[in-house]
mmCIF file of N, CA and C in Angstrom:
data_model
loop_
_atom_site.group_PDB
_atom_site.id
_atom_site.type_symbol
_atom_site.label_atom_id
_atom_site.label_comp_id
_atom_site.label_asym_id
_atom_site.label_seq_id
_atom_site.Cartn_x
_atom_site.Cartn_y
_atom_site.Cartn_z
ATOM 1 N N MET A 1 -9.357 5.356 -30.511
ATOM 2 C CA MET A 1 -9.104 4.225 -29.646
ATOM 3 C C MET A 1 -8.556 4.730 -28.322
ATOM 4 N N ASN A 2 -9.191 4.318 -27.248
ATOM 5 C CA ASN A 2 -8.755 4.722 -25.917
ATOM 6 C C ASN A 2 -7.778 3.678 -25.370
ATOM 7 N N THR A 3 -6.518 4.084 -25.177
ATOM 8 C CA THR A 3 -5.522 3.139 -24.665
ATOM 9 C C THR A 3 -5.616 3.002 -23.154
ATOM 10 N N ARG A 4 -6.467 3.794 -22.537
ATOM 11 C CA ARG A 4 -6.679 3.726 -21.090
ATOM 12 C C ARG A 4 -8.138 3.385 -20.847
ATOM 13 N N PRO A 5 -8.459 2.095 -20.781
ATOM 14 C CA PRO A 5 -9.870 1.700 -20.682
ATOM 15 C C PRO A 5 -10.547 2.153 -19.389
ATOM 16 N N HIS A 6 -9.782 2.434 -18.355
ATOM 17 C CA HIS A 6 -10.375 2.861 -17.089
ATOM 18 C C HIS A 6 -10.804 4.323 -17.124
ATOM 19 N N CYS A 7 -10.337 5.077 -18.113
ATOM 20 C CA CYS A 7 -10.619 6.514 -18.169
ATOM 21 C C CYS A 7 -11.903 6.786 -18.941
ATOM 22 N N SER A 8 -12.803 7.509 -18.292
ATOM 23 C CA SER A 8 -14.052 7.902 -18.947
ATOM 24 C C SER A 8 -14.199 9.423 -18.956
ATOM 25 N N CYS A 9 -13.104 10.120 -18.754
ATOM 26 C CA CYS A 9 -13.142 11.592 -18.725
ATOM 27 C C CYS A 9 -13.446 12.131 -20.124
ATOM 28 N N GLU A 10 -14.393 13.055 -20.185
ATOM 29 C CA GLU A 10 -14.670 13.716 -21.457
ATOM 30 C C GLU A 10 -13.755 14.918 -21.623
ATOM 31 N N GLN A 11 -13.501 15.592 -20.537
ATOM 32 C CA GLN A 11 -12.559 16.700 -20.551
ATOM 33 C C GLN A 11 -11.493 16.365 -19.514
ATOM 34 N N VAL A 12 -10.312 16.010 -19.981
ATOM 35 C CA VAL A 12 -9.259 15.533 -19.084
ATOM 36 C C VAL A 12 -8.627 16.703 -18.348
ATOM 37 N N ARG A 13 -8.584 16.585 -17.044
ATOM 38 C CA ARG A 13 -7.916 17.555 -16.163
ATOM 39 C C ARG A 13 -6.898 16.759 -15.375
ATOM 40 N N ASN A 14 -5.629 16.993 -15.626
ATOM 41 C CA ASN A 14 -4.576 16.254 -14.948
ATOM 42 C C ASN A 14 -4.087 16.996 -13.714
ATOM 43 N N TYR A 15 -3.824 16.232 -12.654
ATOM 44 C CA TYR A 15 -3.332 16.777 -11.394
ATOM 45 C C TYR A 15 -1.936 16.240 -11.131
ATOM 46 N N SER A 16 -1.056 17.090 -10.646
ATOM 47 C CA SER A 16 0.284 16.646 -10.261
ATOM 48 C C SER A 16 0.166 15.786 -9.010
ATOM 49 N N VAL A 17 1.248 15.160 -8.611
ATOM 50 C CA VAL A 17 1.234 14.305 -7.428
ATOM 51 C C VAL A 17 0.838 15.126 -6.200
ATOM 52 N N GLU A 18 1.359 16.342 -6.104
ATOM 53 C CA GLU A 18 1.031 17.207 -4.966
ATOM 54 C C GLU A 18 -0.455 17.554 -4.949
ATOM 55 N N GLN A 19 -0.991 17.927 -6.112
ATOM 56 C CA GLN A 19 -2.401 18.282 -6.210
ATOM 57 C C GLN A 19 -3.292 17.068 -5.963
ATOM 58 N N ALA A 20 -2.879 15.908 -6.480
ATOM 59 C CA ALA A 20 -3.660 14.687 -6.286
ATOM 60 C C ALA A 20 -3.707 14.313 -4.807
ATOM 61 N N ALA A 21 -2.574 14.435 -4.108
ATOM 62 C CA ALA A 21 -2.542 14.121 -2.682
ATOM 63 C C ALA A 21 -3.464 15.055 -1.910
ATOM 64 N N GLU A 22 -3.455 16.321 -2.279
ATOM 65 C CA GLU A 22 -4.333 17.288 -1.618
ATOM 66 C C GLU A 22 -5.803 16.960 -1.901
ATOM 67 N N LYS A 23 -6.103 16.608 -3.136
ATOM 68 C CA LYS A 23 -7.480 16.285 -3.512
ATOM 69 C C LYS A 23 -7.963 14.996 -2.821
ATOM 70 N N LEU A 24 -7.055 14.013 -2.653
ATOM 71 C CA LEU A 24 -7.407 12.759 -1.989
ATOM 72 C C LEU A 24 -7.381 12.878 -0.465
ATOM 73 N N GLY A 25 -6.742 13.929 0.032
ATOM 74 C CA GLY A 25 -6.645 14.115 1.477
ATOM 75 C C GLY A 25 -5.623 13.187 2.109
ATOM 76 N N CYS A 26 -4.550 12.897 1.384
ATOM 77 C CA CYS A 26 -3.506 12.029 1.916
ATOM 78 C C CYS A 26 -2.157 12.732 1.787
ATOM 79 N N ARG A 27 -1.143 12.085 2.292
ATOM 80 C CA ARG A 27 0.205 12.640 2.177
ATOM 81 C C ARG A 27 0.762 12.365 0.782
ATOM 82 N N GLU A 28 1.544 13.284 0.319
ATOM 83 C CA GLU A 28 2.156 13.153 -1.000
ATOM 84 C C GLU A 28 3.035 11.908 -1.068
ATOM 85 N N ARG A 29 3.661 11.582 0.048
ATOM 86 C CA ARG A 29 4.563 10.434 0.080
ATOM 87 C C ARG A 29 3.825 9.120 -0.206
ATOM 88 N N LEU A 30 2.565 9.015 0.212
ATOM 89 C CA LEU A 30 1.784 7.810 -0.047
ATOM 90 C C LEU A 30 1.705 7.547 -1.545
ATOM 91 N N LEU A 31 1.413 8.578 -2.319
ATOM 92 C CA LEU A 31 1.327 8.410 -3.764
ATOM 93 C C LEU A 31 2.690 8.121 -4.370
ATOM 94 N N ARG A 32 3.702 8.845 -3.920
ATOM 95 C CA ARG A 32 5.048 8.642 -4.477
ATOM 96 C C ARG A 32 5.565 7.237 -4.182
ATOM 97 N N ASP A 33 5.294 6.716 -3.001
ATOM 98 C CA ASP A 33 5.767 5.383 -2.632
ATOM 99 C C ASP A 33 5.037 4.280 -3.394
ATOM 100 N N HIS A 34 3.822 4.549 -3.867
ATOM 101 C CA HIS A 34 3.019 3.529 -4.540
ATOM 102 C C HIS A 34 2.807 3.817 -6.026
ATOM 103 N N LEU A 35 3.679 4.601 -6.631
ATOM 104 C CA LEU A 35 3.487 4.964 -8.041
ATOM 105 C C LEU A 35 3.481 3.747 -8.964
ATOM 106 N N LYS A 36 4.203 2.696 -8.610
ATOM 107 C CA LYS A 36 4.216 1.507 -9.466
ATOM 108 C C LYS A 36 2.900 0.748 -9.393
ATOM 109 N N GLN A 37 2.130 0.948 -8.336
ATOM 110 C CA GLN A 37 0.909 0.183 -8.127
ATOM 111 C C GLN A 37 -0.350 0.951 -8.498
ATOM 112 N N VAL A 38 -0.311 2.261 -8.475
ATOM 113 C CA VAL A 38 -1.515 3.053 -8.750
ATOM 114 C C VAL A 38 -1.524 3.495 -10.213
ATOM 115 N N PRO A 39 -2.714 3.592 -10.808
ATOM 116 C CA PRO A 39 -2.794 4.056 -12.197
ATOM 117 C C PRO A 39 -2.441 5.539 -12.286
ATOM 118 N N HIS A 40 -1.632 5.882 -13.250
ATOM 119 C CA HIS A 40 -1.230 7.265 -13.459
ATOM 120 C C HIS A 40 -0.754 7.444 -14.894
ATOM 121 N N GLN A 41 -0.529 8.692 -15.266
ATOM 122 C CA GLN A 41 0.001 9.009 -16.588
ATOM 123 C C GLN A 41 1.403 9.568 -16.414
ATOM 124 N N LYS A 42 2.188 9.430 -17.475
ATOM 125 C CA LYS A 42 3.560 9.907 -17.418
ATOM 126 C C LYS A 42 3.756 10.935 -18.531
ATOM 127 N N PHE A 43 4.084 12.157 -18.144
ATOM 128 C CA PHE A 43 4.404 13.201 -19.107
ATOM 129 C C PHE A 43 5.846 13.592 -18.875
ATOM 130 N N GLY A 44 6.734 13.080 -19.699
ATOM 131 C CA GLY A 44 8.155 13.330 -19.492
ATOM 132 C C GLY A 44 8.604 12.671 -18.201
ATOM 133 N N ASP A 45 9.136 13.463 -17.290
ATOM 134 C CA ASP A 45 9.549 12.907 -16.000
ATOM 135 C C ASP A 45 8.511 13.151 -14.911
ATOM 136 N N GLN A 46 7.363 13.729 -15.281
ATOM 137 C CA GLN A 46 6.304 14.001 -14.306
ATOM 138 C C GLN A 46 5.263 12.898 -14.316
ATOM 139 N N ARG A 47 4.660 12.662 -13.159
ATOM 140 C CA ARG A 47 3.551 11.729 -13.021
ATOM 141 C C ARG A 47 2.303 12.553 -12.726
ATOM 142 N N VAL A 48 1.219 12.285 -13.450
ATOM 143 C CA VAL A 48 -0.022 13.035 -13.260
ATOM 144 C C VAL A 48 -1.196 12.064 -13.179
ATOM 145 N N PHE A 49 -2.300 12.559 -12.613
ATOM 146 C CA PHE A 49 -3.506 11.758 -12.412
ATOM 147 C C PHE A 49 -4.697 12.515 -12.967
ATOM 148 N N CYS A 50 -5.610 11.793 -13.641
ATOM 149 C CA CYS A 50 -6.875 12.401 -14.051
ATOM 150 C C CYS A 50 -7.922 12.037 -12.999
ATOM 151 N N GLU A 51 -9.142 12.529 -13.148
ATOM 152 C CA GLU A 51 -10.215 12.268 -12.174
ATOM 153 C C GLU A 51 -10.505 10.766 -12.037
ATOM 154 N N CYS A 52 -10.509 10.049 -13.148
ATOM 155 C CA CYS A 52 -10.788 8.601 -13.103
ATOM 156 C C CYS A 52 -9.712 7.871 -12.314
ATOM 157 N N GLU A 53 -8.477 8.254 -12.525
ATOM 158 C CA GLU A 53 -7.373 7.611 -11.805
ATOM 159 C C GLU A 53 -7.435 7.930 -10.316
ATOM 160 N N LEU A 54 -7.852 9.138 -9.975
ATOM 161 C CA LEU A 54 -8.005 9.481 -8.560
ATOM 162 C C LEU A 54 -9.091 8.626 -7.911
ATOM 163 N N ARG A 55 -10.182 8.372 -8.643
ATOM 164 C CA ARG A 55 -11.233 7.491 -8.109
ATOM 165 C C ARG A 55 -10.704 6.073 -7.902
ATOM 166 N N LEU A 56 -9.893 5.583 -8.838
ATOM 167 C CA LEU A 56 -9.318 4.246 -8.704
ATOM 168 C C LEU A 56 -8.347 4.174 -7.525
ATOM 169 N N VAL A 57 -7.531 5.198 -7.354
ATOM 170 C CA VAL A 57 -6.589 5.230 -6.227
ATOM 171 C C VAL A 57 -7.354 5.236 -4.916
ATOM 172 N N MET A 58 -8.431 6.023 -4.854
ATOM 173 C CA MET A 58 -9.231 6.077 -3.641
ATOM 174 C C MET A 58 -9.841 4.706 -3.342
ATOM 175 N N ALA A 59 -10.304 4.019 -4.369
ATOM 176 C CA ALA A 59 -10.878 2.689 -4.180
ATOM 177 C C ALA A 59 -9.822 1.689 -3.724
ATOM 178 N N MET A 60 -8.604 1.836 -4.220
ATOM 179 C CA MET A 60 -7.529 0.911 -3.839
ATOM 180 C C MET A 60 -7.180 1.021 -2.359
ATOM 181 N N PHE A 61 -7.267 2.220 -1.813
ATOM 182 C CA PHE A 61 -6.863 2.455 -0.434
ATOM 183 C C PHE A 61 -8.039 2.586 0.525
ATOM 184 N N THR A 62 -9.239 2.240 0.064
ATOM 185 C CA THR A 62 -10.411 2.299 0.921
ATOM 186 C C THR A 62 -10.487 1.036 1.766
ATOM 187 N N VAL A 63 -10.696 1.214 3.053
ATOM 188 C CA VAL A 63 -10.824 0.081 3.967
ATOM 189 C C VAL A 63 -12.293 -0.063 4.315
ATOM 190 N N THR A 64 -12.828 -1.245 4.067
ATOM 191 C CA THR A 64 -14.236 -1.493 4.351
ATOM 192 C C THR A 64 -14.386 -2.157 5.716
ATOM 193 N N PRO A 65 -15.540 -2.037 6.356
ATOM 194 C CA PRO A 65 -15.723 -2.613 7.685
ATOM 195 C C PRO A 65 -15.497 -4.114 7.755
ATOM 196 N N GLY A 66 -15.685 -4.841 6.689
ATOM 197 C CA GLY A 66 -15.511 -6.284 6.712
ATOM 198 C C GLY A 66 -14.071 -6.734 6.525
ATOM 199 N N SER A 67 -13.153 -5.812 6.278
ATOM 200 C CA SER A 67 -11.774 -6.220 6.005
ATOM 201 C C SER A 67 -11.031 -6.539 7.284
ATOM 202 N N ALA A 68 -9.975 -7.289 7.145
ATOM 203 C CA ALA A 68 -9.185 -7.724 8.306
ATOM 204 C C ALA A 68 -8.422 -6.555 8.928
ATOM 205 N N ALA A 69 -8.180 -5.497 8.173
ATOM 206 C CA ALA A 69 -7.423 -4.373 8.704
ATOM 207 C C ALA A 69 -8.201 -3.626 9.787
ATOM 208 N N VAL A 70 -9.520 -3.686 9.730
ATOM 209 C CA VAL A 70 -10.347 -2.960 10.690
ATOM 210 C C VAL A 70 -10.563 -3.762 11.966
ATOM 211 N N GLU A 71 -10.831 -5.041 11.818
ATOM 212 C CA GLU A 71 -11.143 -5.868 12.973
ATOM 213 C C GLU A 71 -9.869 -6.418 13.604
ATOM 214 N N PRO A 72 -9.596 -6.083 14.864
ATOM 215 C CA PRO A 72 -8.410 -6.638 15.499
ATOM 216 C C PRO A 72 -8.590 -8.125 15.742
ATOM 217 N N LYS A 73 -7.534 -8.861 15.520
ATOM 218 C CA LYS A 73 -7.615 -10.303 15.711
ATOM 219 C C LYS A 73 -7.473 -10.635 17.180
ATOM 220 N N ALA A 74 -8.198 -11.636 17.601
ATOM 221 C CA ALA A 74 -8.137 -12.067 18.992
ATOM 222 C C ALA A 74 -6.783 -12.708 19.257
ATOM 223 N N LYS A 75 -6.302 -12.535 20.475
ATOM 224 C CA LYS A 75 -5.019 -13.110 20.843
ATOM 225 C C LYS A 75 -5.216 -14.586 21.156
ATOM 226 N N SER A 76 -5.059 -15.382 20.176
ATOM 227 C CA SER A 76 -5.151 -16.819 20.385
ATOM 228 C C SER A 76 -3.856 -17.438 19.881
ATOM 229 N N GLU A 77 -3.318 -18.285 20.682
ATOM 230 C CA GLU A 77 -2.060 -18.904 20.297
ATOM 231 C C GLU A 77 -2.311 -19.985 19.265
ATOM 232 N N THR A 78 -1.479 -19.995 18.289
ATOM 233 C CA THR A 78 -1.571 -21.043 17.285
ATOM 234 C C THR A 78 -0.783 -22.253 17.773
ATOM 235 N N PRO A 79 -1.045 -23.424 17.222
ATOM 236 C CA PRO A 79 -0.302 -24.609 17.653
ATOM 237 C C PRO A 79 1.204 -24.462 17.463
ATOM 238 N N ALA A 80 1.625 -23.754 16.426
ATOM 239 C CA ALA A 80 3.061 -23.589 16.183
ATOM 240 C C ALA A 80 3.707 -22.792 17.311
ATOM 241 N N VAL A 81 3.023 -21.765 17.816
ATOM 242 C CA VAL A 81 3.578 -20.952 18.898
ATOM 243 C C VAL A 81 3.713 -21.788 20.163
ATOM 244 N N ARG A 82 2.706 -22.579 20.450
ATOM 245 C CA ARG A 82 2.777 -23.432 21.636
ATOM 246 C C ARG A 82 3.910 -24.445 21.507
ATOM 247 N N GLN A 83 4.113 -24.981 20.333
ATOM 248 C CA GLN A 83 5.184 -25.946 20.129
ATOM 249 C C GLN A 83 6.544 -25.297 20.311
ATOM 250 N N LEU A 84 6.699 -24.081 19.848
ATOM 251 C CA LEU A 84 7.978 -23.381 20.002
ATOM 252 C C LEU A 84 8.278 -23.107 21.470
ATOM 253 N N ARG A 85 7.249 -22.809 22.253
ATOM 254 C CA ARG A 85 7.460 -22.548 23.676
ATOM 255 C C ARG A 85 7.856 -23.810 24.430
ATOM 256 N N GLN A 86 7.527 -24.962 23.910
ATOM 257 C CA GLN A 86 7.850 -26.211 24.576
ATOM 258 C C GLN A 86 9.283 -26.661 24.307
ATOM 259 N N ILE A 87 9.952 -26.041 23.361
ATOM 260 C CA ILE A 87 11.321 -26.439 23.039
ATOM 261 C C ILE A 87 12.252 -25.979 24.148
ATOM 262 N N ARG A 88 13.063 -26.896 24.648
ATOM 263 C CA ARG A 88 14.031 -26.616 25.706
ATOM 264 C C ARG A 88 15.416 -27.040 25.229
ATOM 265 N N PRO A 89 16.453 -26.402 25.730
ATOM 266 C CA PRO A 89 17.800 -26.810 25.358
ATOM 267 C C PRO A 89 18.093 -28.237 25.820
ATOM 268 N N ALA A 90 18.933 -28.941 25.101
ATOM 269 C CA ALA A 90 19.244 -30.335 25.412
ATOM 270 C C ALA A 90 20.050 -30.445 26.703
ATOM 271 N N GLY A 91 20.905 -29.548 26.999
ATOM 272 C CA GLY A 91 21.723 -29.623 28.192
ATOM 273 C C GLY A 91 22.512 -28.342 28.382
ATOM 274 N N ARG A 92 23.440 -28.366 29.329
ATOM 275 C CA ARG A 92 24.264 -27.187 29.590
ATOM 276 C C ARG A 92 25.194 -26.933 28.415
ATOM 277 N N ARG A 93 25.588 -25.724 28.300
ATOM 278 C CA ARG A 93 26.564 -25.384 27.276
ATOM 279 C C ARG A 93 27.919 -25.921 27.720
ATOM 280 N N ARG A 94 28.608 -26.416 26.781
ATOM 281 C CA ARG A 94 29.931 -26.960 27.077
ATOM 282 C C ARG A 94 30.957 -25.850 27.043
ATOM 283 N N SER A 95 31.835 -25.874 27.986
ATOM 284 C CA SER A 95 32.908 -24.875 27.998
ATOM 285 C C SER A 95 34.111 -25.455 27.280
ATOM 286 N N HIS A 96 34.792 -24.609 26.593
ATOM 287 C CA HIS A 96 35.972 -25.036 25.861
ATOM 288 C C HIS A 96 37.198 -24.844 26.733
ATOM 289 N N ALA A 97 37.938 -25.853 26.915
ATOM 290 C CA ALA A 97 39.195 -25.767 27.681
ATOM 291 C C ALA A 97 40.293 -25.408 26.683
ATOM 292 N N GLY A 98 40.824 -24.245 26.845
ATOM 293 C CA GLY A 98 41.758 -23.828 25.824
ATOM 294 C C GLY A 98 42.999 -23.336 26.280
#
């Protein structure tokens, strides 16, 4: 029984976080900061990745041309922004005679 349904490795080769970052071409910190979100294995206090998990991590961080991250949004003011700009103070600040 395979407890990791995403893994299809016939011969498992595990990579440390440093090796995985090098293989993915990213900074080690990216993997360390996202360990709770990316699939990985835990051996004692070490975190390791197999080839299948590296493919999943790469897919998670792949940006496609149709995504919002690639296309810059046009500078158009929303109605809320215009409404905030129309707000003016009610009057002068009152001074306290003390």
